[in-house]
Coordinates of C-alpha atoms in Angstrom, one line a residue:
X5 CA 118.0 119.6 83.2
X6 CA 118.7 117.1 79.8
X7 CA 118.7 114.6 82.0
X8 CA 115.2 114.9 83.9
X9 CA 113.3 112.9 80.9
X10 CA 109.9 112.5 80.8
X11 CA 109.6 108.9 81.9
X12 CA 111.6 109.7 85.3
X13 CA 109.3 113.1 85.7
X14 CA 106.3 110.6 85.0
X15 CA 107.6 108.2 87.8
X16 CA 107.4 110.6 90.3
X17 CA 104.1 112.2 89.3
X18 CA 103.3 108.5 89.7
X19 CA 104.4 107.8 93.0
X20 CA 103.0 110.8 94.0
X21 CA 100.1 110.4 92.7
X22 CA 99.6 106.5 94.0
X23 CA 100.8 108.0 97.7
X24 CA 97.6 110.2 97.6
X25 CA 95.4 108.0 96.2
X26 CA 95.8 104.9 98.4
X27 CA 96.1 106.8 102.1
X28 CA 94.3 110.4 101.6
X29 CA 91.0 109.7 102.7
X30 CA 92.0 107.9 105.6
X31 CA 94.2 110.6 106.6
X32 CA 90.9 113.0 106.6
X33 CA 89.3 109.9 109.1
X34 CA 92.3 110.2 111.4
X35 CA 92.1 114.1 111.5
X36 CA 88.3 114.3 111.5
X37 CA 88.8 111.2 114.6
X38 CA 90.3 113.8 116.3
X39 CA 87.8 116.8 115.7
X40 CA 89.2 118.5 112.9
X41 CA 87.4 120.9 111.3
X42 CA 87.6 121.2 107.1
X43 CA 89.5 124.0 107.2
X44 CA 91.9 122.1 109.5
X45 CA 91.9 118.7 107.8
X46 CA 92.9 121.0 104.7
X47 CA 96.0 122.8 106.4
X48 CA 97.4 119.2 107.6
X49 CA 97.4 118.3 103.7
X50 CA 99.0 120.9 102.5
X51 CA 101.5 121.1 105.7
X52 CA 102.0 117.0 104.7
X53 CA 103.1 117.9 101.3
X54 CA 105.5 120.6 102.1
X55 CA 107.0 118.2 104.8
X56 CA 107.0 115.3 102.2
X57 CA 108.4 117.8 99.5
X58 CA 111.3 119.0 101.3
X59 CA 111.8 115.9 103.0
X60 CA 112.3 113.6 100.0
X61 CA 114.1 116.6 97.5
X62 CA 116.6 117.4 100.4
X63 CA 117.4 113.1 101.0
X64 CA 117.7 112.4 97.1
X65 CA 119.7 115.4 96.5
X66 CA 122.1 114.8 99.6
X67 CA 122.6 111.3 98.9
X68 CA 121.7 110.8 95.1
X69 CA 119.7 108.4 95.4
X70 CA 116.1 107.7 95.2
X71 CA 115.2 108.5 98.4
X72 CA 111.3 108.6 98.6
X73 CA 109.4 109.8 101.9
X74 CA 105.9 109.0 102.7
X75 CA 103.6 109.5 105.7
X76 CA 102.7 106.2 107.8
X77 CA 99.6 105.1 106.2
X78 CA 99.1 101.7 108.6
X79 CA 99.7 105.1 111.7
X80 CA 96.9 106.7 110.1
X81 CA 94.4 103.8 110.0
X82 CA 95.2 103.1 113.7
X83 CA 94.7 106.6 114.3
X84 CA 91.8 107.1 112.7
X85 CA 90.6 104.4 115.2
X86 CA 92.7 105.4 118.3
X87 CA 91.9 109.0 118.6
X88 CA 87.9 109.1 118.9
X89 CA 87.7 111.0 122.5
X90 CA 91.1 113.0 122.0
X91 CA 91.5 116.4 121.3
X92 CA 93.3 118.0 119.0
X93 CA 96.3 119.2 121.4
X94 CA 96.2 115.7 122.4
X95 CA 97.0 114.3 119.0
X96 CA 99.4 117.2 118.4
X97 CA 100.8 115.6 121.5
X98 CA 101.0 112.2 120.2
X99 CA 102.6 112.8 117.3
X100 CA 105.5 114.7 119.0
X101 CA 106.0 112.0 121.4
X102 CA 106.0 109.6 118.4
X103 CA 108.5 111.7 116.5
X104 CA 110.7 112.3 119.2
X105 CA 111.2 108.6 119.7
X106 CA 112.0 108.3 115.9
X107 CA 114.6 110.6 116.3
X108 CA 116.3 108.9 119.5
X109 CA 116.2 105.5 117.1
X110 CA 118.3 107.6 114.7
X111 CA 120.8 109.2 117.2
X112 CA 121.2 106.3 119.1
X113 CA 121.8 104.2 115.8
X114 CA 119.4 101.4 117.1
X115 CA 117.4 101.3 114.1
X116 CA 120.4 101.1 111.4
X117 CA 122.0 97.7 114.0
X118 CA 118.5 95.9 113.5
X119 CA 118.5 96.6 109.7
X120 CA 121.8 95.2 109.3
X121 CA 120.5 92.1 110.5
X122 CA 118.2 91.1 107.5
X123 CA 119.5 89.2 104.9
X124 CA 119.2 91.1 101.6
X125 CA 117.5 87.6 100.3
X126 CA 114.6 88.7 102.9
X127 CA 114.6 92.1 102.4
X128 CA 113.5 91.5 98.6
X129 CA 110.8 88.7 99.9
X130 CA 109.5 91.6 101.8
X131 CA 109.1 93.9 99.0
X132 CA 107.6 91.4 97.0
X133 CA 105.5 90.7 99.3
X134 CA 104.2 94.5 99.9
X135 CA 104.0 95.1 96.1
X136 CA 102.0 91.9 95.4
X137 CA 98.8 93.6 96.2
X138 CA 99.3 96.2 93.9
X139 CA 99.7 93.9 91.4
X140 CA 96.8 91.6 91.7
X141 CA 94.6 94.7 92.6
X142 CA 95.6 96.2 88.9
X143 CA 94.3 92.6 87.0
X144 CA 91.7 92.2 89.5
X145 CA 89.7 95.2 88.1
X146 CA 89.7 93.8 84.7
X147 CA 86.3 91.7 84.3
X148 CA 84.5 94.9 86.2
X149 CA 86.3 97.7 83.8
X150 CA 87.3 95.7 80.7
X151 CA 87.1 98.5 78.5
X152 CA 89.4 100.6 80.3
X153 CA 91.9 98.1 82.2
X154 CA 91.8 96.1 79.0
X155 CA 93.2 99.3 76.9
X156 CA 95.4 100.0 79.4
X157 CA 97.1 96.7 79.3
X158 CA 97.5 96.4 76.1
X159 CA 98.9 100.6 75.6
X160 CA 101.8 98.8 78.2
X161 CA 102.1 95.6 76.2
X162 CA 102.7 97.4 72.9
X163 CA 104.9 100.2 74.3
X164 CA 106.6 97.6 76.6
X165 CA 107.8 95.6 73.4
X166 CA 108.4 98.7 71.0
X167 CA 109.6 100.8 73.3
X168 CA 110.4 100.1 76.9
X169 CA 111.1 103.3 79.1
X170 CA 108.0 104.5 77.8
X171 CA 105.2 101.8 78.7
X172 CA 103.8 103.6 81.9
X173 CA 103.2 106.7 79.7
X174 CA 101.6 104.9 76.8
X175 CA 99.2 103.4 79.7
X176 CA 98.5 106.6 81.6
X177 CA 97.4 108.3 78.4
X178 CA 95.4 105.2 76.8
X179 CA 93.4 105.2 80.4
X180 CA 92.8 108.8 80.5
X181 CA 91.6 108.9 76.7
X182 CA 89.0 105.9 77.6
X183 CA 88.2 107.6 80.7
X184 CA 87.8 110.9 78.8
X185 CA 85.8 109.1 75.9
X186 CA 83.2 107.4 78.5
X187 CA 82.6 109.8 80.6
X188 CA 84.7 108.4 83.5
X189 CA 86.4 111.4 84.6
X190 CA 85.0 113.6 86.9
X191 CA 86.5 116.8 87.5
X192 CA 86.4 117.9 91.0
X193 CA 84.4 121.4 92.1
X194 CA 86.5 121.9 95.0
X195 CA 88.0 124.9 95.8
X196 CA 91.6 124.3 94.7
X197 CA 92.7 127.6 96.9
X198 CA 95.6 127.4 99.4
X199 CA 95.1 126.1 102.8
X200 CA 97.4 128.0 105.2
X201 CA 98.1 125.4 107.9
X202 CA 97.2 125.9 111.9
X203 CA 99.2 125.9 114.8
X204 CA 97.9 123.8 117.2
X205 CA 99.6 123.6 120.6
X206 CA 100.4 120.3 122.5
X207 CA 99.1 118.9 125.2
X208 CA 100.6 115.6 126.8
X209 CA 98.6 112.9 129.0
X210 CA 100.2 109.9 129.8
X211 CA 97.0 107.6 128.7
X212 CA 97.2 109.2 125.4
X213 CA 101.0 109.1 124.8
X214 CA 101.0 104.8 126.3
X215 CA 97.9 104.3 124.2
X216 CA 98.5 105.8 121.4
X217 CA 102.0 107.3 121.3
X218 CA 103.5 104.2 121.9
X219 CA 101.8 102.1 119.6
X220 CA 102.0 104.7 116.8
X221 CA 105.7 104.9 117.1
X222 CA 105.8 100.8 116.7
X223 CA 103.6 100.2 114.0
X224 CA 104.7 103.7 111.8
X225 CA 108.9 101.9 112.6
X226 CA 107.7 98.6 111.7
X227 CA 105.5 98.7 109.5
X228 CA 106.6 101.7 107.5
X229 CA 110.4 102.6 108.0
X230 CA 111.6 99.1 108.4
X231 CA 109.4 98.1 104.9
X232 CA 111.3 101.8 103.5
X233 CA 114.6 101.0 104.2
X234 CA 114.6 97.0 103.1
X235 CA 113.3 98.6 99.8
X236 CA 116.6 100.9 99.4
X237 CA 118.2 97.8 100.1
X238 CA 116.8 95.3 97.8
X239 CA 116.7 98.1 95.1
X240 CA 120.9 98.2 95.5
X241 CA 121.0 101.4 97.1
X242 CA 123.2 101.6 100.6
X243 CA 122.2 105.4 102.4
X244 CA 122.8 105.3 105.6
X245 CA 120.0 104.6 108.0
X246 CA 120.7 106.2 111.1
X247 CA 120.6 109.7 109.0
X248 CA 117.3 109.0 107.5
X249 CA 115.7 108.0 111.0
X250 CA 117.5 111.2 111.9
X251 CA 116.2 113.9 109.4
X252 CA 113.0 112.0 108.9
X253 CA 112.1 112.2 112.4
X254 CA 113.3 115.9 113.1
X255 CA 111.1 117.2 110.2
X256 CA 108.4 115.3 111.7
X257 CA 108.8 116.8 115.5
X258 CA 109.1 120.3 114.4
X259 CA 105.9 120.2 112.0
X260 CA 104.0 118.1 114.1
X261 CA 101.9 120.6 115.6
X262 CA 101.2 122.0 111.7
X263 CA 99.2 118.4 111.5
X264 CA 102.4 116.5 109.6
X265 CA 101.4 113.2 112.1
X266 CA 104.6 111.2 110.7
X267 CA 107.5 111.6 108.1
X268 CA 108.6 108.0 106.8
X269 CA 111.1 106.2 104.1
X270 CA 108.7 105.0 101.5
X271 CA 108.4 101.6 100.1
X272 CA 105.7 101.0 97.5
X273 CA 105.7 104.6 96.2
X274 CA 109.3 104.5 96.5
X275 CA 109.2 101.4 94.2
X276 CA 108.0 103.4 91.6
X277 CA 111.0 105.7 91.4
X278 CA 113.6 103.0 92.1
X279 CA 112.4 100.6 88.8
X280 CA 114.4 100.5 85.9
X281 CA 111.2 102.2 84.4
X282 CA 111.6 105.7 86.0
X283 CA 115.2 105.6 84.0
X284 CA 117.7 102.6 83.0
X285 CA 120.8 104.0 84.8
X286 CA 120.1 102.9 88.3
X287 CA 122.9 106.1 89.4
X288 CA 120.4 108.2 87.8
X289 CA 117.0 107.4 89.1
X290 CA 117.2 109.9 92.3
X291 CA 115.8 112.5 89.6
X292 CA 112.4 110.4 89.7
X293 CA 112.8 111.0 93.6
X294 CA 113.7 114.6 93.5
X295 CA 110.3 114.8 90.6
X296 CA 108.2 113.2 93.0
X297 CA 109.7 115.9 96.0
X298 CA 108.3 118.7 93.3
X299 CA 105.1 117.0 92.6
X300 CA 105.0 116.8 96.9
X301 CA 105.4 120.4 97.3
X302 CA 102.9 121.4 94.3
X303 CA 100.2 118.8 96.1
X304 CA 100.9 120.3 99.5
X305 CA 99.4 123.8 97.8
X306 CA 96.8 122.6 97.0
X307 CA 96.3 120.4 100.0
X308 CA 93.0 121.3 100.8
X309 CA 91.7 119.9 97.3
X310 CA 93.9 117.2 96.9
X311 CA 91.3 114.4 98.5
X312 CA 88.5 115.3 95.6
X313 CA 90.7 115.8 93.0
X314 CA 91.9 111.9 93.4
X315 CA 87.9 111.1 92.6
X316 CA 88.3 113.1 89.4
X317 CA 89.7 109.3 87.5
X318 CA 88.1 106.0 88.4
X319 CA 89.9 104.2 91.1
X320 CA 90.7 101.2 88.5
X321 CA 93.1 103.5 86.3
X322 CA 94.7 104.0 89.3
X323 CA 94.8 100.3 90.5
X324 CA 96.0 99.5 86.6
X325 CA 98.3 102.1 86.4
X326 CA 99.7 101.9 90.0
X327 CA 100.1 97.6 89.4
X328 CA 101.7 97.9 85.4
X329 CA 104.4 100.6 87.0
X330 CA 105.2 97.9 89.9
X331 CA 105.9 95.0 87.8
X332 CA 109.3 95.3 87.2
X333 CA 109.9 95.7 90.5
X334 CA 107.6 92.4 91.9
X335 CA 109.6 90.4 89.3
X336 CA 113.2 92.1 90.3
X337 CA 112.3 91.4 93.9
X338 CA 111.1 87.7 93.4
X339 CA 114.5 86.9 91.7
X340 CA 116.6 88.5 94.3
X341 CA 115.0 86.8 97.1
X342 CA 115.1 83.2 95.0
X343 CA 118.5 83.9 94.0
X344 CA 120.0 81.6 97.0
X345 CA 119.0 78.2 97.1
X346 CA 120.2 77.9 100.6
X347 CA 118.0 81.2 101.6
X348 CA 115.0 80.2 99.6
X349 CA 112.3 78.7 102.3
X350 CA 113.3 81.1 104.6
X351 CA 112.3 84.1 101.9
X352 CA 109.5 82.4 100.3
X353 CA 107.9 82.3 104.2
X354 CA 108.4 86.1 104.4
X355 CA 107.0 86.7 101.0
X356 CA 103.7 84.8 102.0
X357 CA 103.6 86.4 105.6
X358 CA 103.9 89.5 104.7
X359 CA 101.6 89.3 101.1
X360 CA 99.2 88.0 103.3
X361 CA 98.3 91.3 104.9
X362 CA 97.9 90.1 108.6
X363 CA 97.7 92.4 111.6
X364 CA 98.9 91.0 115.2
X365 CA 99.2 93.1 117.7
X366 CA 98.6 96.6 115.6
X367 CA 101.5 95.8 113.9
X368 CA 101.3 95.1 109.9
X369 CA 102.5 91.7 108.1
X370 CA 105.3 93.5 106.6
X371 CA 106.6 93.4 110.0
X372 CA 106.0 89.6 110.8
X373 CA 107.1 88.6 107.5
X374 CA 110.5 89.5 108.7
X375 CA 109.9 88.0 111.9
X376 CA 108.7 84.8 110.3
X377 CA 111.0 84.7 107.3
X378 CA 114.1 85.5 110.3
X379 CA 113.5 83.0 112.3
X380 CA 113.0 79.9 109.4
X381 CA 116.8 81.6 108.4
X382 CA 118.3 81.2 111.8
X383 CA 116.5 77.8 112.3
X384 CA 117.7 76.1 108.6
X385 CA 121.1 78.4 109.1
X386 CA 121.9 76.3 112.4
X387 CA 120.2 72.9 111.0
X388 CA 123.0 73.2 107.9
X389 CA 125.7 73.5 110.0
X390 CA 124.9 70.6 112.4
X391 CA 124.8 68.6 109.2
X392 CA 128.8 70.1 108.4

């Protein structure tokens, strides 16, 4: 396909490869929480990936748009620390139960009626907010790898000026030359062979689903979906959400005893694939998605590798390469949620709750942000017309 250039195929390598990077190792904790052997914790990569694969090239293609789908990564960090004691046909359990609630949010249409309710203005605040991180995480590595990030920065500052659509792939090459030059790169020894994943029947207690179930279902919705579909939103894109809960959730229920703990709308890899980086016609940049559902399914066969092969490059290309690709997006973000002066405190107090990174509850400050940021909008909303 002429129109699959290498920029867009490089945007979804990269959101791929930023998905793995940040959240594979504590996948492994949350399987090896629950007594997973290797050989087990393998078979729930590569079942991830073929769940993520299909999930994401199926949605972009159906829709045409760039429709990015991720695991929960705040589900996995409180399952890493919520399922010491359970057994593995508990936490098959779990994640059924979580699933299945997922899909009754998409059915019922509950989900899509609460997104409606946040103002676009917010929406953007919040994904500002999420990326920020990335950002300051890429120019935080400098003084500690200047050779490298330094190189790096100035590949994308060049390319950037000369030739735009092309600055992530000048800086992914200039950091793996330096990390090839200095001996930075590592290749793994793992065994890249196929890891065939288990079957592992359910088994339901009602202290595991209330504990854990519950709480999982909250904070993957909140602090995963909710971020997902605010970033389709803020990025111009209007897919329905009642489908995506839908589909997402059934994928998710019928792999779930494969390992495949959650299937999610992604935000910050999503980012990636929804700049005007991964290809200047916004109509266009579903191919990035539908790259990054490829890269998915070629990950997910290797699966049982996929964890060492991430140590192979230095964890500050990635931060530098992961925070350059985001930029646009940070900046788009900021000026769509500063657009409206009348909306302005109201956004800039989701922006800080949710860069902030809090937890409350188990829930993530994505989550609160809107809960902060929606509240100082109703407040100011009613204040401005008392003053009328």
């Amino acid at each position: 396909m002429r129109q699959l250039s290498f920029p867009t195929l490089l945007a979804g390598l990269v959101a791929v490869l930023v998905g793995y990077a940040s959240s594979a190792a504590i996948i492994w904790q949350a399987a090896a929480a629950a007594g997973a052997s290797a050989q087990q914790i393998a078979g729930w990569m590569t079942a991830l990936g073929i769940a993520m694969g299909v999930s994401t090239l199926g949605l972009s293609l159906w829709y045409r748009a760039p429709v990015l789908t991720a695991w929960s990564t705040p589900g996995a960090a409180l399952l890493a620390t919520s399922l010491q004691g359970v057994t593995m046909n508990e936490a098959i359990g779990v994640f059924i139960f979580a699933s299945a609630l997922i899909v009754l949010c998409g059915v019922t249409g509950l989900f899509a009626r609460l997104m409606k309710l946040i103002p676009h203005s917010l929406a953007a605040a919040m994904l500002a907010g999420i990326l920020l991180r990335f950002g300051l995480d890429a120019f935080a590595t400098l003084p500690a790898n200047a050779l490298l990030c330094g190189v790096m920065l100035i590949a994308w500052l060049i390319a950037k000026a000369i030739a735009p659509r092309y600055a992530i792939v000048a800086t992914l090459v200039a950091g793996l030359a330096i990390c090839l030059v200095t001996g930075q790169f590592h290749p793994s020894q793992a065994d890249i062979t196929p890891a065939l994943p288990g079957f592992t029947l359910p088994h339901f207690t009602l202290q595991s689903l209330l504990g854990i179930g519950l709480p999982f279902f909250l904070v993957t919705m909140a602090s995963q979906n909710a971020p997902g579909v605010a970033t389709l939103k803020a990025s111009g894109y209007q897919v329905p959400v009642s489908p995506l809960m839908t589909v997402t959730g059934l994928i998710a229920l019928v792999m779930a005893p494969f390992g495949v703990f959650s299937v999610c709308i992604a935000a910050i890899t999503a980012a990636i694939c929804q700049s005007p980086d991964a290809h200047p016609d916004k109509h266009k940049r579903w191919l990035a998605a539908a790259a990054a559902g490829g890269f998915y399914l070629l990950a997910g066969v290797f699966g049982g590798a996929i964890t060492a092969l991430m140590t192979a490059l230095p964890l500050a290309w990635i931060q530098m390469l992961a925070g350059l690709a985001l930029l646009s997006t940070i900046g788009g973000s900021l000026q769509q949620a500063l657009t409206h002066e009348t909306e302005r405190d109201a956004a800039i107090v989701t922006f800080l709750i949710t860069a902030s990174g809090i937890t409350l509850g188990g829930i993530g400050s994505a989550f609160w942000g809107l809960i902060g940021g929606g509240i100082c909008y109703a407040v100011l909303g009613m204040a401005r017309g008392w003053r009328k």
